[in-house]
mmCIF file of C-alpha atoms and ligand atoms in Angstrom:
data_model
loop_
_atom_site.group_PDB
_atom_site.id
_atom_site.type_symbol
_atom_site.label_atom_id
_atom_site.label_comp_id
_atom_site.label_asym_id
_atom_site.label_seq_id
_atom_site.Cartn_x
_atom_site.Cartn_y
_atom_site.Cartn_z
ATOM 1 C CA UNK A 15 13.576 -0.073 41.735
ATOM 2 C CA UNK A 16 11.267 1.178 39.039
ATOM 3 C CA UNK A 17 7.958 -0.562 38.361
ATOM 4 C CA UNK A 18 9.142 -1.461 34.894
ATOM 5 C CA UNK A 19 12.291 -3.088 36.258
ATOM 6 C CA UNK A 20 10.273 -5.140 38.765
ATOM 7 C CA UNK A 21 7.865 -6.075 35.992
ATOM 8 C CA UNK A 22 10.585 -7.576 33.793
ATOM 9 C CA UNK A 23 12.079 -9.623 36.651
ATOM 10 C CA UNK A 24 8.596 -10.969 37.371
ATOM 11 C CA UNK A 25 8.018 -11.444 33.653
ATOM 12 C CA UNK A 26 11.031 -13.734 33.455
ATOM 13 C CA UNK A 27 9.817 -15.846 36.388
ATOM 14 C CA UNK A 28 6.375 -16.248 34.832
ATOM 15 C CA UNK A 29 7.864 -17.127 31.447
ATOM 16 C CA UNK A 30 10.055 -19.834 32.987
ATOM 17 C CA UNK A 31 7.045 -21.277 34.860
ATOM 18 C CA UNK A 32 4.926 -21.328 31.704
ATOM 19 C CA UNK A 33 7.621 -23.081 29.687
ATOM 20 C CA UNK A 34 8.303 -25.663 32.391
ATOM 21 C CA UNK A 35 4.596 -26.342 32.816
ATOM 22 C CA UNK A 36 4.372 -27.128 29.094
ATOM 23 C CA UNK A 37 7.539 -29.204 29.063
ATOM 24 C CA UNK A 38 9.566 -29.893 32.220
ATOM 25 C CA UNK A 39 12.653 -30.601 30.054
ATOM 26 C CA UNK A 40 12.301 -27.414 27.973
ATOM 27 C CA UNK A 41 15.441 -25.629 29.157
ATOM 28 C CA UNK A 42 17.391 -28.823 29.637
ATOM 29 C CA UNK A 43 16.835 -29.660 25.942
ATOM 30 C CA UNK A 44 17.755 -26.147 24.770
ATOM 31 C CA UNK A 45 20.958 -26.235 26.779
ATOM 32 C CA UNK A 46 22.316 -29.096 24.640
ATOM 33 C CA UNK A 47 22.994 -26.908 21.616
ATOM 34 C CA UNK A 48 21.516 -24.968 18.738
ATOM 35 C CA UNK A 49 21.073 -25.552 15.019
ATOM 36 C CA UNK A 50 18.876 -22.697 13.825
ATOM 37 C CA UNK A 51 18.040 -22.752 10.100
ATOM 38 C CA UNK A 52 17.867 -18.967 9.903
ATOM 39 C CA UNK A 53 20.030 -15.901 10.451
ATOM 40 C CA UNK A 54 17.942 -12.764 10.926
ATOM 41 C CA UNK A 55 19.530 -9.383 10.326
ATOM 42 C CA UNK A 56 17.068 -6.772 11.512
ATOM 43 C CA UNK A 57 16.698 -3.269 12.872
ATOM 44 C CA UNK A 58 17.269 -2.558 16.579
ATOM 45 C CA UNK A 59 13.802 -0.963 16.649
ATOM 46 C CA UNK A 60 11.908 -2.261 19.704
ATOM 47 C CA UNK A 61 8.800 -2.824 17.610
ATOM 48 C CA UNK A 62 10.347 -5.500 15.379
ATOM 49 C CA UNK A 63 11.274 -8.423 17.667
ATOM 50 C CA UNK A 64 12.838 -11.078 15.428
ATOM 51 C CA UNK A 65 11.430 -14.289 16.885
ATOM 52 C CA UNK A 66 8.032 -12.937 17.724
ATOM 53 C CA UNK A 67 7.014 -11.531 14.328
ATOM 54 C CA UNK A 68 7.665 -14.885 12.629
ATOM 55 C CA UNK A 69 6.307 -17.060 15.419
ATOM 56 C CA UNK A 70 9.708 -18.682 15.957
ATOM 57 C CA UNK A 71 10.780 -20.473 19.133
ATOM 58 C CA UNK A 72 14.069 -20.183 21.024
ATOM 59 C CA UNK A 73 16.641 -22.185 19.070
ATOM 60 C CA UNK A 74 15.194 -21.372 15.651
ATOM 61 C CA UNK A 75 16.686 -17.974 14.803
ATOM 62 C CA UNK A 76 20.240 -16.647 15.069
ATOM 63 C CA UNK A 77 19.920 -12.875 15.342
ATOM 64 C CA UNK A 78 21.916 -9.771 14.507
ATOM 65 C CA UNK A 79 20.335 -6.359 14.894
ATOM 66 C CA UNK A 80 21.588 -2.833 14.416
ATOM 67 C CA UNK A 81 20.181 0.528 13.427
ATOM 68 C CA UNK A 82 18.486 0.179 10.032
ATOM 69 C CA UNK A 83 19.479 -3.498 9.549
ATOM 70 C CA UNK A 84 22.765 -2.677 7.875
ATOM 71 C CA UNK A 85 25.333 -5.051 6.400
ATOM 72 C CA UNK A 86 28.512 -2.995 6.644
ATOM 73 C CA UNK A 87 31.407 -5.008 5.282
ATOM 74 C CA UNK A 88 33.924 -3.623 7.782
ATOM 75 C CA UNK A 89 31.636 -4.270 10.767
ATOM 76 C CA UNK A 90 33.440 -6.970 12.739
ATOM 77 C CA UNK A 91 30.321 -7.670 14.773
ATOM 78 C CA UNK A 92 28.176 -8.363 11.688
ATOM 79 C CA UNK A 93 30.978 -10.352 9.998
ATOM 80 C CA UNK A 94 31.489 -12.515 13.077
ATOM 81 C CA UNK A 95 27.769 -13.269 13.372
ATOM 82 C CA UNK A 96 27.581 -14.023 9.641
ATOM 83 C CA UNK A 97 30.669 -16.225 9.696
ATOM 84 C CA UNK A 98 29.435 -18.219 12.676
ATOM 85 C CA UNK A 99 25.933 -18.573 11.263
ATOM 86 C CA UNK A 100 27.110 -19.663 7.806
ATOM 87 C CA UNK A 101 30.241 -21.670 8.543
ATOM 88 C CA UNK A 102 29.493 -23.205 11.933
ATOM 89 C CA UNK A 103 25.708 -23.313 12.275
ATOM 90 C CA UNK A 104 25.224 -23.802 8.512
ATOM 91 C CA UNK A 105 22.020 -21.778 8.344
ATOM 92 C CA UNK A 106 20.090 -22.251 5.093
ATOM 93 C CA UNK A 107 18.507 -18.820 5.063
ATOM 94 C CA UNK A 108 19.597 -15.275 5.837
ATOM 95 C CA UNK A 109 16.849 -12.701 5.992
ATOM 96 C CA UNK A 110 17.553 -8.986 6.049
ATOM 97 C CA UNK A 111 14.382 -7.534 7.532
ATOM 98 C CA UNK A 112 13.824 -3.797 7.368
ATOM 99 C CA UNK A 113 10.654 -2.022 8.375
ATOM 100 C CA UNK A 114 8.557 0.853 7.116
ATOM 101 C CA UNK A 115 8.876 3.932 9.297
ATOM 102 C CA UNK A 116 12.510 3.138 10.140
ATOM 103 C CA UNK A 117 14.034 6.066 12.025
ATOM 104 C CA UNK A 118 17.524 5.298 10.719
ATOM 105 C CA UNK A 119 16.373 5.394 7.108
ATOM 106 C CA UNK A 120 14.373 8.550 7.781
ATOM 107 C CA UNK A 121 17.431 10.218 9.285
ATOM 108 C CA UNK A 122 19.446 9.257 6.215
ATOM 109 C CA UNK A 123 16.972 11.137 4.005
ATOM 110 C CA UNK A 124 17.451 14.311 6.005
ATOM 111 C CA UNK A 125 20.345 16.558 6.853
ATOM 112 C CA UNK A 126 20.127 16.999 10.613
ATOM 113 C CA UNK A 127 23.169 15.996 12.622
ATOM 114 C CA UNK A 128 22.146 13.735 15.485
ATOM 115 C CA UNK A 129 25.582 12.982 16.893
ATOM 116 C CA UNK A 130 27.926 10.039 16.603
ATOM 117 C CA UNK A 131 25.211 8.051 14.872
ATOM 118 C CA UNK A 132 25.680 10.325 11.817
ATOM 119 C CA UNK A 133 28.624 8.103 10.932
ATOM 120 C CA UNK A 134 26.454 4.985 10.903
ATOM 121 C CA UNK A 135 23.642 6.725 9.039
ATOM 122 C CA UNK A 136 26.165 7.679 6.378
ATOM 123 C CA UNK A 137 26.182 4.081 5.149
ATOM 124 C CA UNK A 138 22.446 4.412 4.492
ATOM 125 C CA UNK A 139 23.005 7.716 2.690
ATOM 126 C CA UNK A 140 25.397 5.945 0.309
ATOM 127 C CA UNK A 141 22.412 3.846 -0.755
ATOM 128 C CA UNK A 142 20.358 6.963 -1.373
ATOM 129 C CA UNK A 143 23.078 8.429 -3.566
ATOM 130 C CA UNK A 144 23.222 5.159 -5.507
ATOM 131 C CA UNK A 145 19.478 5.368 -6.276
ATOM 132 C CA UNK A 146 19.165 9.165 -6.231
ATOM 133 C CA UNK A 147 17.587 9.595 -9.666
ATOM 134 C CA UNK A 148 14.815 7.099 -8.903
ATOM 135 C CA UNK A 149 14.206 8.217 -5.316
ATOM 136 C CA UNK A 150 14.228 11.929 -6.133
ATOM 137 C CA UNK A 151 11.638 11.233 -8.859
ATOM 138 C CA UNK A 152 9.111 10.141 -6.208
ATOM 139 C CA UNK A 153 7.305 13.338 -5.261
ATOM 140 C CA UNK A 154 5.299 12.067 -2.292
ATOM 141 C CA UNK A 155 7.608 12.017 0.730
ATOM 142 C CA UNK A 156 5.937 9.025 2.387
ATOM 143 C CA UNK A 157 6.155 7.008 -0.835
ATOM 144 C CA UNK A 158 9.798 8.007 -1.244
ATOM 145 C CA UNK A 159 10.503 6.962 2.361
ATOM 146 C CA UNK A 160 8.853 3.554 1.813
ATOM 147 C CA UNK A 161 10.761 3.058 -1.444
ATOM 148 C CA UNK A 162 14.032 3.925 0.269
ATOM 149 C CA UNK A 163 13.319 1.460 3.106
ATOM 150 C CA UNK A 164 12.849 -1.262 0.475
ATOM 151 C CA UNK A 165 15.915 -0.266 -1.549
ATOM 152 C CA UNK A 166 18.011 -0.163 1.611
ATOM 153 C CA UNK A 167 17.052 -3.776 2.371
ATOM 154 C CA UNK A 168 17.848 -4.852 -1.195
ATOM 155 C CA UNK A 169 21.268 -3.200 -0.963
ATOM 156 C CA UNK A 170 22.008 -5.021 2.288
ATOM 157 C CA UNK A 171 21.088 -8.352 0.711
ATOM 158 C CA UNK A 172 23.491 -7.574 -2.133
ATOM 159 C CA UNK A 173 26.121 -6.529 0.404
ATOM 160 C CA UNK A 174 25.742 -9.914 2.110
ATOM 161 C CA UNK A 175 26.296 -11.646 -1.229
ATOM 162 C CA UNK A 176 29.440 -9.572 -1.813
ATOM 163 C CA UNK A 177 31.118 -10.967 1.325
ATOM 164 C CA UNK A 178 33.789 -13.661 1.047
ATOM 165 C CA UNK A 179 31.805 -15.584 3.696
ATOM 166 C CA UNK A 180 28.660 -15.972 1.602
ATOM 167 C CA UNK A 181 30.485 -16.466 -1.711
ATOM 168 C CA UNK A 182 32.784 -19.031 -0.081
ATOM 169 C CA UNK A 183 29.761 -21.009 1.123
ATOM 170 C CA UNK A 184 28.184 -20.925 -2.330
ATOM 171 C CA UNK A 185 31.490 -21.989 -3.863
ATOM 172 C CA UNK A 186 31.567 -25.065 -1.640
ATOM 173 C CA UNK A 187 28.026 -25.997 -2.637
ATOM 174 C CA UNK A 188 26.356 -25.011 0.620
ATOM 175 C CA UNK A 189 22.612 -24.432 0.460
ATOM 176 C CA UNK A 190 22.434 -20.779 1.472
ATOM 177 C CA UNK A 191 19.631 -18.463 0.434
ATOM 178 C CA UNK A 192 19.501 -14.725 1.012
ATOM 179 C CA UNK A 193 16.211 -12.859 1.270
ATOM 180 C CA UNK A 194 15.003 -9.290 1.781
ATOM 181 C CA UNK A 195 11.884 -8.459 3.774
ATOM 182 C CA UNK A 196 10.152 -5.317 4.976
ATOM 183 C CA UNK A 197 7.937 -5.412 8.064
ATOM 184 C CA UNK A 198 4.869 -3.205 8.388
ATOM 185 C CA UNK A 199 4.735 -1.613 11.850
ATOM 186 C CA UNK A 200 1.043 -0.824 11.411
ATOM 187 C CA UNK A 201 0.009 -4.240 10.106
ATOM 188 C CA UNK A 202 2.499 -6.770 11.468
ATOM 189 C CA UNK A 203 2.761 -8.195 7.951
ATOM 190 C CA UNK A 204 6.095 -8.811 6.243
ATOM 191 C CA UNK A 205 6.593 -8.152 2.545
ATOM 192 C CA UNK A 206 9.038 -10.407 0.720
ATOM 193 C CA UNK A 207 10.938 -8.135 -1.674
ATOM 194 C CA UNK A 208 11.781 -11.111 -3.917
ATOM 195 C CA UNK A 209 15.521 -10.482 -3.865
ATOM 196 C CA UNK A 210 16.357 -14.109 -3.410
ATOM 197 C CA UNK A 211 20.065 -14.691 -3.984
ATOM 198 C CA UNK A 212 21.642 -18.130 -3.995
ATOM 199 C CA UNK A 213 24.629 -17.638 -6.303
ATOM 200 C CA UNK A 214 27.216 -14.915 -6.898
ATOM 201 C CA UNK A 215 26.138 -14.869 -10.551
ATOM 202 C CA UNK A 216 23.403 -12.491 -9.393
ATOM 203 C CA UNK A 217 26.087 -9.927 -8.545
ATOM 204 C CA UNK A 218 27.774 -7.404 -10.779
ATOM 205 C CA UNK A 219 30.858 -9.177 -12.169
ATOM 206 C CA UNK A 220 33.222 -6.842 -10.330
ATOM 207 C CA UNK A 221 32.041 -8.377 -7.026
ATOM 208 C CA UNK A 222 32.273 -12.030 -8.083
ATOM 209 C CA UNK A 223 35.128 -13.701 -6.206
ATOM 210 C CA UNK A 224 37.168 -16.530 -7.712
ATOM 211 C CA UNK A 225 38.322 -19.157 -5.222
HETATM 212 CO CO1 CO B 29 14.506 0.842 12.059
#
């Protein structure tokens, strides 16, 4: 067994001991059920652990992560998580959290083929094409990269709002707020992009569903 593998088994034991020392009923209480107020849709990047960066405890955040925090409307995994979070858990907030320096977004700005993942990255490229005039006008590559990371998050928030799941919840008067954040790998600080959606009136009319 590798040292790392041994370390994580030990890490789990220590974590359990710490939790039980603080509260002997800790796991017993958690086992009764969950009602997290937040769904987090983030990047798979190992440097952006959902709970940890917002100081949240087990039971407080329902999590979905994929490469470049995408909301792809044909992704059954994302739709199932969203449906469960909104319609069963009744979360009040959904945060799409991207991060500066995202490898998926970077790959989408370039032309190198990196295998099967090209097909996933293509969704991000669609966002670039949508904002091509603005993004191409940014000369500095780092600035353009940062701007694209932010725009990608905003697009995913809009894509959440376009789903029948989110619009259905709004239609029935559910308190459901969508937000877009970008996390700074080199600072630990999140930036709220102020794309706070709580009604389908914020969408282009062509996406507004009538129920
Ligand atoms: Co990333």
